[in-house]
Structure formats: structure tokens, C-alpha cells
Amino acid sequence: NQRLILCKVDDVKVQMSSDRTVDVMPGEHKILFVYQQGGGGNFVHAVELTFAAEAGKKYLITFDKKSYFETMLQTKFALWVEDVQTGEHLQNIKSSPLKSQFACF
């Protein structure tokens, strides 16, 4: 069981809606989330993404799903932001892995 848990948008804690979405205005935003592996609550990585959202667009933040063993052996994992309508990956994204997986709390 692998998932991304959204914590903050622009340094403000957020709660996702029941359909797992968050609305933002057009412009550049910092999105902070943790990657969780397993049902026991193991938070493996905290990552902050910065990208420019466009008006009327929907985006999907997704990642390369690997086994727990593979993830624990690496300090990085592949993730991207995808335009839901076109399926294209956004190119101008800044990614900052955080030293503490407790950045959301």
C-alpha cells in the first residue's frame, strides 16, 4: 500500500476533499507531501514541489511505485506532476527532498 499524503500548500496545512483534490489559484505554489509505504504508517520521504498552476487545469501528482525494499535502499524516488487533460508531464518543477519526514506535522 503506497500513497502520497498532501500536507501543506504554500506553507498552510490543508485537508484534501473526499475526492482527494485541493483547489489552488493560478500561479506558483509550494506543495508539501509525504510518501507513505505500507499500512503501518511508515513515512519514507517528505518532498516539497514547486510549480505554476494554470487557470482551469487539473494536475495529478504521482510517483513510480516500487516495493518497500527498493524504496528503503534509495534516497530518491521518481515522481512527477501530470496535466490530467493532456497526460503530459510538467517540465518546470522544482523538487526539494526534506531531511525530516515529520515536516508535515
Tab-separated table of C-alpha atoms in Angstrom, residues 2-91:
chain	number	residue	atom	x	y	z
A	2	GLN	CA	1.807	3.104	-1.268
A	3	ARG	CA	0.451	6.634	-1.310
A	4	LEU	CA	1.237	10.324	-1.279
A	5	ILE	CA	-0.258	12.339	1.550
A	6	LEU	CA	-0.642	16.062	0.926
A	7	CYS	CA	0.232	18.155	3.965
A	8	LYS	CA	0.628	21.810	3.031
A	9	VAL	CA	0.082	24.203	0.155
A	10	ASP	CA	2.136	27.407	0.372
A	11	ASP	CA	3.107	26.580	3.990
A	12	VAL	CA	-0.538	26.256	5.110
A	13	LYS	CA	-1.859	22.875	6.315
A	14	VAL	CA	-4.608	21.511	4.106
A	15	GLN	CA	-7.205	18.790	4.230
A	16	MET	CA	-7.952	17.042	0.960
A	17	SER	CA	-11.572	16.703	-0.068
A	18	SER	CA	-13.215	13.292	-0.235
A	19	ASP	CA	-12.224	13.013	-3.908
A	20	ARG	CA	-8.557	13.639	-2.895
A	21	THR	CA	-8.304	17.058	-4.548
A	22	VAL	CA	-7.179	20.505	-3.452
A	23	ASP	CA	-8.089	23.709	-5.276
A	24	VAL	CA	-5.455	26.392	-5.847
A	25	MET	CA	-5.495	29.704	-7.682
A	26	PRO	CA	-3.388	30.110	-10.839
A	27	GLY	CA	0.278	30.870	-10.165
A	28	GLU	CA	3.275	29.305	-8.475
A	29	HIS	CA	2.635	27.097	-5.441
A	30	LYS	CA	4.679	25.017	-2.991
A	31	ILE	CA	3.135	21.614	-2.330
A	32	LEU	CA	4.451	19.606	0.653
A	33	PHE	CA	3.652	15.935	0.970
A	34	VAL	CA	4.969	12.685	2.357
A	35	TYR	CA	5.257	9.357	0.609
A	36	GLN	CA	3.832	6.547	2.747
A	37	GLN	CA	4.727	2.889	2.305
A	38	GLY	CA	2.711	0.163	3.964
A	39	GLY	CA	-0.380	0.196	6.105
A	40	GLY	CA	1.547	0.647	9.345
A	41	GLY	CA	2.156	4.361	8.834
A	42	ASN	CA	5.791	4.258	7.677
A	43	PHE	CA	6.549	7.690	6.207
A	44	VAL	CA	9.542	7.210	3.959
A	45	HIS	CA	10.125	10.578	2.277
A	46	ALA	CA	8.952	14.178	2.646
A	47	VAL	CA	9.067	16.227	-0.550
A	48	GLU	CA	8.251	19.798	-1.447
A	49	LEU	CA	7.294	20.534	-5.069
A	50	THR	CA	7.038	23.999	-6.567
A	51	PHE	CA	5.215	24.516	-9.847
A	52	ALA	CA	2.991	27.031	-11.637
A	53	ALA	CA	-0.672	26.069	-11.839
A	54	GLU	CA	-2.652	27.372	-14.811
A	55	ALA	CA	-6.276	28.530	-14.664
A	56	GLY	CA	-8.790	25.790	-15.448
A	57	LYS	CA	-6.223	22.953	-15.373
A	58	LYS	CA	-6.196	19.852	-13.191
A	59	TYR	CA	-2.972	18.175	-12.149
A	60	LEU	CA	-2.088	14.759	-10.803
A	61	ILE	CA	0.952	14.239	-8.584
A	62	THR	CA	2.070	10.658	-8.982
A	63	PHE	CA	5.144	8.518	-8.414
A	64	ASP	CA	6.987	5.416	-9.501
A	65	LYS	CA	5.528	2.631	-7.382
A	66	LYS	CA	8.340	0.432	-6.113
A	67	SER	CA	8.467	-2.185	-3.433
A	68	TYR	CA	9.126	-1.170	0.151
A	69	PHE	CA	12.554	-2.853	-0.026
A	70	GLU	CA	13.549	-0.896	-3.153
A	71	THR	CA	12.365	2.368	-1.619
A	72	MET	CA	14.310	1.873	1.619
A	73	LEU	CA	17.532	1.252	-0.329
A	74	GLN	CA	17.254	4.544	-2.184
A	75	THR	CA	17.411	8.152	-1.085
A	76	LYS	CA	15.373	9.251	-4.126
A	77	PHE	CA	12.220	8.122	-5.851
A	78	ALA	CA	10.681	9.221	-9.143
A	79	LEU	CA	7.647	11.495	-9.052
A	80	TRP	CA	6.057	13.911	-11.439
A	81	VAL	CA	3.192	16.345	-11.945
A	82	GLU	CA	0.920	15.456	-14.835
A	83	ASP	CA	-1.660	17.567	-16.686
A	84	VAL	CA	-4.817	15.441	-16.301
A	85	GLN	CA	-6.340	16.542	-19.617
A	86	THR	CA	-3.271	16.010	-21.836
A	87	GLY	CA	-1.340	13.402	-19.828
A	88	GLU	CA	1.824	15.475	-20.305
A	89	HIS	CA	4.351	15.812	-17.506
A	90	LEU	CA	5.061	19.382	-16.395
A	91	GLN	CA	8.652	20.353	-17.090
